[in-house]
Coordinates of C-alpha atoms (C1' of nucleotides) in Angstrom, one line a residue:
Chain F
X1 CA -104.1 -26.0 -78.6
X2 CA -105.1 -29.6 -78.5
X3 CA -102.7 -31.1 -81.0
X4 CA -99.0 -31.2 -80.4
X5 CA -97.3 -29.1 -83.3
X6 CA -93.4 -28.3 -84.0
X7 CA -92.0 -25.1 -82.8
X8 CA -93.4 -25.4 -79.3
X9 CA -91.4 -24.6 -76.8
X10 CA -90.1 -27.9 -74.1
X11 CA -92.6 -25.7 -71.3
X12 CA -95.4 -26.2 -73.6
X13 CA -94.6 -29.7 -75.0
X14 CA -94.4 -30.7 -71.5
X15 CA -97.8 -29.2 -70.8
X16 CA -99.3 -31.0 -73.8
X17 CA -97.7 -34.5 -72.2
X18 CA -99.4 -33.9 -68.9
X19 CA -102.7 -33.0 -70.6
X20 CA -102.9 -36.1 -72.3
X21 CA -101.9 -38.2 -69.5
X22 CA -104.7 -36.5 -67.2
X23 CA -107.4 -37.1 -70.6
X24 CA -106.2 -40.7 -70.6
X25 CA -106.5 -40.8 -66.8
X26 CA -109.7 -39.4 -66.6
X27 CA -110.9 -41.4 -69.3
X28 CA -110.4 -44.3 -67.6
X29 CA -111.9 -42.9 -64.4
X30 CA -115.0 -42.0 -66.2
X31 CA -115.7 -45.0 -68.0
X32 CA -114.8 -47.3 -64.7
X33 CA -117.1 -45.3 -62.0
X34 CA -119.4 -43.0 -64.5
X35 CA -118.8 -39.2 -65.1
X36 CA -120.6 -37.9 -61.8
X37 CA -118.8 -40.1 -59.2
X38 CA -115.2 -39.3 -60.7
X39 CA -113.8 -36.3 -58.7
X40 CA -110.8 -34.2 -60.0
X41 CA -109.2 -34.7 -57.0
X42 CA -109.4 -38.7 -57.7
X43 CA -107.9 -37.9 -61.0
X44 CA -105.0 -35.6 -59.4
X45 CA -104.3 -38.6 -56.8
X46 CA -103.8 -41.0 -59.2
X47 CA -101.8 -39.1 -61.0
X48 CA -100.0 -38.1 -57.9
X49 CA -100.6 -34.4 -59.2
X50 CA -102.7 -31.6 -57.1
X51 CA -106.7 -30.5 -58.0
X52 CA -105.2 -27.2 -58.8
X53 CA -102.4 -28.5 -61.5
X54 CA -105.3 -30.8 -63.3
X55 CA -107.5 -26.8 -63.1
X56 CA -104.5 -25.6 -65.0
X57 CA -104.5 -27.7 -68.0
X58 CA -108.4 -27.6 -67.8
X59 CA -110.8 -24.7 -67.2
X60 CA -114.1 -27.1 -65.7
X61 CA -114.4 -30.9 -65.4
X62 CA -117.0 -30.6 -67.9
X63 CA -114.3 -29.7 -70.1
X64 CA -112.4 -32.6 -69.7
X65 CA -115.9 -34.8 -70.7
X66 CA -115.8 -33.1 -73.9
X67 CA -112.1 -33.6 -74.5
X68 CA -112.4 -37.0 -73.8
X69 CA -115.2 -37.8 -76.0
X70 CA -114.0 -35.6 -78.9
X71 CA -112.1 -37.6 -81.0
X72 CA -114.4 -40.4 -80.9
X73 CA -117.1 -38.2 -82.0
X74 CA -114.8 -37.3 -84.8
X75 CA -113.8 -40.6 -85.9
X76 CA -117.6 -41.6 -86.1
X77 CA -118.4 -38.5 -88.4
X78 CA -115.6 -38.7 -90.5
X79 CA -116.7 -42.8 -90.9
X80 CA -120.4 -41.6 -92.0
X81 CA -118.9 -38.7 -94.4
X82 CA -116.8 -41.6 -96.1
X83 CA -120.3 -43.7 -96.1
X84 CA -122.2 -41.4 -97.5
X85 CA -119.9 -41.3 -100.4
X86 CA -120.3 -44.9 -101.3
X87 CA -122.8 -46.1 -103.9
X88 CA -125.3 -49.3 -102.7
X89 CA -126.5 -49.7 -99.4
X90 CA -125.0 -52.9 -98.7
X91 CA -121.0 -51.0 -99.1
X92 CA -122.4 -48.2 -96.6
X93 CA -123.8 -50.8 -94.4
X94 CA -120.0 -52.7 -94.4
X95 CA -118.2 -49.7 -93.8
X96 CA -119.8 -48.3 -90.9
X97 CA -119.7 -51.4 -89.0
X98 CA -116.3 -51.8 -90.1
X99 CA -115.0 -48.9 -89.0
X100 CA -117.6 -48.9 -85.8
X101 CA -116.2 -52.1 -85.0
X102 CA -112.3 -51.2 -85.0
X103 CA -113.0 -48.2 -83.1
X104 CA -115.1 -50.4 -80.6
X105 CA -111.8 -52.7 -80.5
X106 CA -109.6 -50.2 -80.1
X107 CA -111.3 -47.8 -77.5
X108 CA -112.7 -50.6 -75.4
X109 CA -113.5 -49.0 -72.5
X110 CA -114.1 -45.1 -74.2
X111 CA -116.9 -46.5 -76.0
X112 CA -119.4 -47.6 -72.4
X113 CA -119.1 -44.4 -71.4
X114 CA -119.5 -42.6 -74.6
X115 CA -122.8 -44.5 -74.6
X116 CA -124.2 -44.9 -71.6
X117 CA -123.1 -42.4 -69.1
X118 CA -125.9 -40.0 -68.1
X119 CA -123.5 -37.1 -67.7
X120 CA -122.9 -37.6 -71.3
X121 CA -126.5 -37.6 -72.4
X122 CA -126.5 -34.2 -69.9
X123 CA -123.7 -32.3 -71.4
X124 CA -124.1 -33.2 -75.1
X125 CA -125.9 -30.1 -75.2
X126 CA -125.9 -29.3 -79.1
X127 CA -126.7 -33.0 -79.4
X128 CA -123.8 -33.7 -81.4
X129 CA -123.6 -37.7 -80.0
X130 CA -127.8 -37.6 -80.9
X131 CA -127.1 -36.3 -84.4
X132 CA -124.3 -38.6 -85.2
X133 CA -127.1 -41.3 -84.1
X134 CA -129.6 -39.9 -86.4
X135 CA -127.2 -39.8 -89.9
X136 CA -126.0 -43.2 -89.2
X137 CA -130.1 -44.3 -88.9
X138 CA -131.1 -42.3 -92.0
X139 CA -127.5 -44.0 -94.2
X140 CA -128.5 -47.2 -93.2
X141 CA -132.4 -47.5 -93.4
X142 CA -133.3 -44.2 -95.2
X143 CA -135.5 -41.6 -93.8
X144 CA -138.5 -43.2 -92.8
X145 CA -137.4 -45.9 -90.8
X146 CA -139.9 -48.7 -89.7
X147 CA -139.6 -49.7 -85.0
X148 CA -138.2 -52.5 -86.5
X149 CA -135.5 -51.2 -88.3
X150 CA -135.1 -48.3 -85.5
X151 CA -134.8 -51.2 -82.8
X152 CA -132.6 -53.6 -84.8
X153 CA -129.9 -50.1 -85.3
X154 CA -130.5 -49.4 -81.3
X155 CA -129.4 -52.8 -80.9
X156 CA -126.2 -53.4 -82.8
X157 CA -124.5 -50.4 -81.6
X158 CA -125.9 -50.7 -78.0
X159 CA -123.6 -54.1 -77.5
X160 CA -121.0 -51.1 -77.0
X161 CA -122.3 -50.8 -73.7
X162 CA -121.4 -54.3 -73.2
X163 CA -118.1 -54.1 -74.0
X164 CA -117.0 -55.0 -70.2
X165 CA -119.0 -58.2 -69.8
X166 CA -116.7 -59.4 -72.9
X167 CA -112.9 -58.3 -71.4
X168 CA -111.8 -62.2 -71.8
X169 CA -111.8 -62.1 -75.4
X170 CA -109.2 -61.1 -77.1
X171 CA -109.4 -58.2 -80.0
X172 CA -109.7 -60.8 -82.8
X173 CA -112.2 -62.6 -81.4
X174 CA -113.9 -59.5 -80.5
X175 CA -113.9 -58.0 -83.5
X176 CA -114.9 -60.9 -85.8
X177 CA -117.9 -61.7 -83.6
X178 CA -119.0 -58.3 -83.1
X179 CA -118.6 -57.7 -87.1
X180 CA -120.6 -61.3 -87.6
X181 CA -123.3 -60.0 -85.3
X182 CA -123.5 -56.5 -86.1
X183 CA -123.9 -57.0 -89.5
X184 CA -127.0 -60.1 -89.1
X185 CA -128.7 -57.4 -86.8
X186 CA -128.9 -55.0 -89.2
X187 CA -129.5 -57.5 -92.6
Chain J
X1 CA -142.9 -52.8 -44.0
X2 CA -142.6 -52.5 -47.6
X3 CA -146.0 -54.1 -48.5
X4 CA -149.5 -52.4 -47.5
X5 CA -150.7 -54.6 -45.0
X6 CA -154.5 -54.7 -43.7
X7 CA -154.8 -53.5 -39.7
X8 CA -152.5 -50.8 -40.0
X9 CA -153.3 -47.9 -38.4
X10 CA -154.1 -44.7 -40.3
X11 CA -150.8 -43.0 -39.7
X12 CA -148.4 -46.2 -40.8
X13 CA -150.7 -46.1 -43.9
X14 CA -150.2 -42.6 -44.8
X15 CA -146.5 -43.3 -43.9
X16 CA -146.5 -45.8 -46.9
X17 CA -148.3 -44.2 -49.0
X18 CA -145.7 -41.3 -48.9
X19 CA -142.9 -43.9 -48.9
X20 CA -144.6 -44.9 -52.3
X21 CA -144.4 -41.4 -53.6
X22 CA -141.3 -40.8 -52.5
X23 CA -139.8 -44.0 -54.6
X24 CA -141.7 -42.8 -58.3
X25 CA -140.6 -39.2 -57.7
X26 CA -136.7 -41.1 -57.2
X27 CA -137.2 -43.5 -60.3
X28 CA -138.3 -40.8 -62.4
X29 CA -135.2 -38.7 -61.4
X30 CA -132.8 -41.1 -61.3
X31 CA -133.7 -42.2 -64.7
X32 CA -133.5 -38.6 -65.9
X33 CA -130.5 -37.1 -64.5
X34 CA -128.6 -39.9 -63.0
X35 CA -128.6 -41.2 -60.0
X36 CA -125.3 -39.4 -58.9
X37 CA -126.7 -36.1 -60.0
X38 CA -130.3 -36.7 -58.9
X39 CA -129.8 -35.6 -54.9
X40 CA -131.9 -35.9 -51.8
X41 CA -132.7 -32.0 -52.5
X42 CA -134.0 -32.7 -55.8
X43 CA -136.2 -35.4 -54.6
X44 CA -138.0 -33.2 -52.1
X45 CA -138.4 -30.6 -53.7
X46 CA -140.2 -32.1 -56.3
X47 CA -142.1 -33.3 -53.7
X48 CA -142.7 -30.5 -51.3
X49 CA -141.1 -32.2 -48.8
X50 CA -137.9 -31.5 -46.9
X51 CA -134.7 -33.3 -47.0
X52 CA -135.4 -34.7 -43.4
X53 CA -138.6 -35.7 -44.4
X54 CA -137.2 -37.8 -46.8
X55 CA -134.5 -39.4 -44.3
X56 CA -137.4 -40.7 -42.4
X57 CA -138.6 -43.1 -44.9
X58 CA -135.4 -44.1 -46.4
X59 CA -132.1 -44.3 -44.1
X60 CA -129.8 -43.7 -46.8
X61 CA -130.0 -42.8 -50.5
X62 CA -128.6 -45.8 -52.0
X63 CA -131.6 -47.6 -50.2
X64 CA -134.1 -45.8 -52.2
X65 CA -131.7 -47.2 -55.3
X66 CA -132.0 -50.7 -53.9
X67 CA -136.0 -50.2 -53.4
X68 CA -136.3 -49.1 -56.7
X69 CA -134.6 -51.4 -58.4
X70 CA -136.3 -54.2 -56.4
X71 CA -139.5 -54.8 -58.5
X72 CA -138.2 -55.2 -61.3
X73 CA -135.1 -57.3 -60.2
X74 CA -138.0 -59.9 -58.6
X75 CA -140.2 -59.8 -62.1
X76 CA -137.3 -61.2 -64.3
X77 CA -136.2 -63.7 -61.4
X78 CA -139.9 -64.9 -61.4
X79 CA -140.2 -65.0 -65.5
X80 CA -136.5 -66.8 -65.2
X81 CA -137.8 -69.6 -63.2
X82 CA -141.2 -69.9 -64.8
X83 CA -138.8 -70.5 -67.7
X84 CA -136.5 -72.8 -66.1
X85 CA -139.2 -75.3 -65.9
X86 CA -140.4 -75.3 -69.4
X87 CA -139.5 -77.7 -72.0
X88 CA -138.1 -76.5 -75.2
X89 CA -135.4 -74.8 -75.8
X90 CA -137.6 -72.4 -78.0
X91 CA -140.3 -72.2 -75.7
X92 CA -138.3 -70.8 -73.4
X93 CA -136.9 -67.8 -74.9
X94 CA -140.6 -67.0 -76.4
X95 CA -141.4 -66.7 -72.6
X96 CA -138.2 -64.5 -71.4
X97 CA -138.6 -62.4 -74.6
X98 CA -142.9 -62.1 -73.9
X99 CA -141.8 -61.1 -70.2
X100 CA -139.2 -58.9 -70.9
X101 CA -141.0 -56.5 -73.3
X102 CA -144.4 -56.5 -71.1
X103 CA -141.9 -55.3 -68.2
X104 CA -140.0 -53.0 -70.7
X105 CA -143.5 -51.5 -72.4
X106 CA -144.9 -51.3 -68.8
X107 CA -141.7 -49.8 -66.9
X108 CA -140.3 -47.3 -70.1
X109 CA -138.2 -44.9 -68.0
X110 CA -137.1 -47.6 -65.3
X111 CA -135.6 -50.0 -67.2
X112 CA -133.2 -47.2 -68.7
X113 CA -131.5 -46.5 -65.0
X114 CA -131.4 -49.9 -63.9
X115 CA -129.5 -51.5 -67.0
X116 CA -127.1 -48.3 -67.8
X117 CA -126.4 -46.2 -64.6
X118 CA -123.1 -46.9 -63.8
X119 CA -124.3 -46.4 -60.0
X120 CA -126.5 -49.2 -60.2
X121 CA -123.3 -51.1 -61.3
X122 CA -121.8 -49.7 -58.3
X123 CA -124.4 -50.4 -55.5
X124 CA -124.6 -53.9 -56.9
X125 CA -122.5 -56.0 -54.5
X126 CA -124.1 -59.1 -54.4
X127 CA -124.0 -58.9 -58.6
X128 CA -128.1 -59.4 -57.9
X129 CA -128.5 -58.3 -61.6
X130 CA -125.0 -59.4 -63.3
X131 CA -126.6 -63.0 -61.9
X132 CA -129.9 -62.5 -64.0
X133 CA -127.9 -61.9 -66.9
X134 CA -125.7 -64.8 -66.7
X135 CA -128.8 -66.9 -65.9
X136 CA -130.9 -65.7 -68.5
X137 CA -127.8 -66.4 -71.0
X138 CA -126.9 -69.5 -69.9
X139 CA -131.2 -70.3 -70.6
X140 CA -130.9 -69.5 -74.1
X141 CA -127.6 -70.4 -75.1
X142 CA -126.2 -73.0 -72.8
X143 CA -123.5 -73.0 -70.0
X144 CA -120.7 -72.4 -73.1
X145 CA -122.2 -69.8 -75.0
X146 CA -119.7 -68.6 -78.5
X147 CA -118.6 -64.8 -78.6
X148 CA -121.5 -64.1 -80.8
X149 CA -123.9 -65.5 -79.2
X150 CA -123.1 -63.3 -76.2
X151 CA -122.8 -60.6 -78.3
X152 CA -126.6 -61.5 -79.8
X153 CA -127.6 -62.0 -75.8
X154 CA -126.1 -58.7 -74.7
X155 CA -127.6 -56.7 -77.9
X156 CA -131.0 -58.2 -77.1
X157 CA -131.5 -56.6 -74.1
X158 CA -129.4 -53.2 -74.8
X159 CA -132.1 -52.1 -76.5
X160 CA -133.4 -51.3 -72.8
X161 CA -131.1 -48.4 -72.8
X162 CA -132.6 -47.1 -75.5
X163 CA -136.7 -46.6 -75.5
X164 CA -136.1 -42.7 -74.9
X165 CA -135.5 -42.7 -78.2
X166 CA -138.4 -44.4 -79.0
X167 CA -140.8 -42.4 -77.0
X168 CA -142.7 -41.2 -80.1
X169 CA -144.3 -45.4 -80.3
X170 CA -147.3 -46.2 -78.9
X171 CA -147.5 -48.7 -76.5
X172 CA -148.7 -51.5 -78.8
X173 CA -146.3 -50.5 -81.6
X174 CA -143.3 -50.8 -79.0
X175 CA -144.0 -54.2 -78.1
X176 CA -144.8 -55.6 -81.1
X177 CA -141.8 -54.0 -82.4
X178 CA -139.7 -55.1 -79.6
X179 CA -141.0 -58.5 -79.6
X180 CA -140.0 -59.4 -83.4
X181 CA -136.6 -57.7 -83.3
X182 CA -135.4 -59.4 -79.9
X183 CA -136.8 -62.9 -81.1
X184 CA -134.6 -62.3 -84.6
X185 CA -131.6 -61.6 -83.1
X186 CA -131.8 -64.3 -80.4
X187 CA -132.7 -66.3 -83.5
Chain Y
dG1 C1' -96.1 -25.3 -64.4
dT2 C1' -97.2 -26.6 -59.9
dC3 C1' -98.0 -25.6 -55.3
dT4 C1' -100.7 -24.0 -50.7
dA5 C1' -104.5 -22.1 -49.1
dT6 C1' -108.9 -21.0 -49.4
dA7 C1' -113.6 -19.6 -51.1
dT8 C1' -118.1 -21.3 -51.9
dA9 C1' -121.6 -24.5 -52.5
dT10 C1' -123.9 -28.4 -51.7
dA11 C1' -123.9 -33.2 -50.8
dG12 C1' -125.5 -36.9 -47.4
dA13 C1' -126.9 -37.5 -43.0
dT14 C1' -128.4 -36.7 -37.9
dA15 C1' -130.5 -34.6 -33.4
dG16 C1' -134.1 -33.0 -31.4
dA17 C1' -138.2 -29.8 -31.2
dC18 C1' -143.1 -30.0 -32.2
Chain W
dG1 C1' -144.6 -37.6 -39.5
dT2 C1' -142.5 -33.5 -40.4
dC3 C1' -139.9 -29.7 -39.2
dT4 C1' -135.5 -26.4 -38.1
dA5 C1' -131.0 -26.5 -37.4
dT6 C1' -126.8 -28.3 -37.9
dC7 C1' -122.8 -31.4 -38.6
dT8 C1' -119.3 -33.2 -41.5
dA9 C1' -117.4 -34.3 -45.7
dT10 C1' -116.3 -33.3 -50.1
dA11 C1' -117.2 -31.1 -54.5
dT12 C1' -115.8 -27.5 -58.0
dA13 C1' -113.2 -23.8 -58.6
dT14 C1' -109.9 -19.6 -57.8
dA15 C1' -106.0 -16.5 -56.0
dG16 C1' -101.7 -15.9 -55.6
dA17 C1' -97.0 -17.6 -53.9
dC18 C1' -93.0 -19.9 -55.8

DNA sequence: GTCTATATATAGATAGAC
DNA sequence: GTCTATCTATATATAGAC
């Protein structure tokens, strides 16, 4: 359903195209004026499509949260499986904020309202987002962590929120700096 | 009209007493559900009042937004200029980081909605808060601060977004917590 | 696959009685 | 100061033509 796959038929390729385009549109909708104050029928204007075609690729607009924030959710778990696999605290450390980092790079504006967005918090109702949160806290300072060390890991992957205030640097200089800084926050 | 004032008469007092009411119920929802999903409806019912009731006090909803945000807004100005004219480049980020987590430890559920709604992004024109920031960073890092040390700044004061998750601290653990991890990574 | 048209609900906001 | 009643706009969502 989601993933393109050969053997479709042109209809249905088609459909996949426009479904992408109105994730990637949305997306940006989302992240620019928050979840709530994006309207389908902003998203079907500025893809100079109708309310009713966006309804046919997607059943609710609560639908179209969760497909946006999918694969990001993925990506993240799939980091902390390959984390969890490493030996030494330091390696798991590296490779989270590695990979966190690249993701951050790449996904600049996914990432805010991923984060931050209360419409997120809202509909992230088997607190996958919360979960992911609480494996990377327990891989990186074990299971009894001190406020310190529960503060310090709120910190270094809350500058995602942040991500806008930095949109003059470019991705090198963002992603050295946010490696550099990431990694001091946490030790 | 926003302050209590002696030689009012019984009814204005009332009237500001409600108006006061009125504003925690709003901060309480806005920082739980949003302030694009918290409506007027919400507000009053949790009050027992009516919609119209609330239109008295407040002439639009984004003016309860504005008066809620106000406080806090003034506080850091105030602790920003009581910093502005101390010596010591040290000294001063001892007393924006003391101020900060009193406010933060003081205001828990406030500080959430005002640093990460992206409608308090939206209803702020005059950049009232995006002006704090940039004063506050210029403070501790200078008028040319490096990638990272914006990056140190902006993780700093993320952690705002994040004391739901720390709900399970006590009052003194939180600031003593908050206090050590926010001086370390301003350094 | 995309449209027109519409159902339904609820939002923010106002007028005017009491 | 608070109410009832109502306006207007817009939201999500659906039915059914093409």
């Amino acid at each position: 359903m989601a993933t393109p796959v050969r053997g479709m038929s042109n209809r249905a390729l088609q459909a996949e195209r426009t479904r992408q385009q109105i994730l990637e549109t949305a997306q940006r909708l989302f992240a620019e004026h928050g979840y709530d104050a994006t309207s389908i029928q902003m998203i079907a204007d500025e893809m100079a499509l109708t309310k009713a075609a966006v309804y046919y690729h997607f059943r609710a607009k609560s639908d179209m949260l969760h497909a946006v924030m999918k694969p990001g959710v993925q990506r993240i778990a799939a980091l902390l499986d390959e984390a969890d696999s490493l030996r030494g605290r330091r390696a798991r450390i590296e490779h989270v904020v590695t990979g966190v980092v690249d993701f951050l790079v790449q996904n600049r504006s996914y990432a805010v309202m991923a984060s931050s967005d209360p419409a997120a918090k809202r509909h992230d109702k088997d607190e996958q987002t919360t979960q992911l949160a609480r494996r990377a806290l327990a891989l990186i300072y074990g299971e009894q962590p001190t406020p310190a060390e529960r503060i310090s890991f709120a910190a270094a992957f809350a500058i995602a929120d942040h991500l806008p205030d930095l949109v003059d640097l470019t991705d090198e200089q963002l992603r050295e700096a946010l490696r550099t800084t990431m990694l001091r926050i946490l030790r």
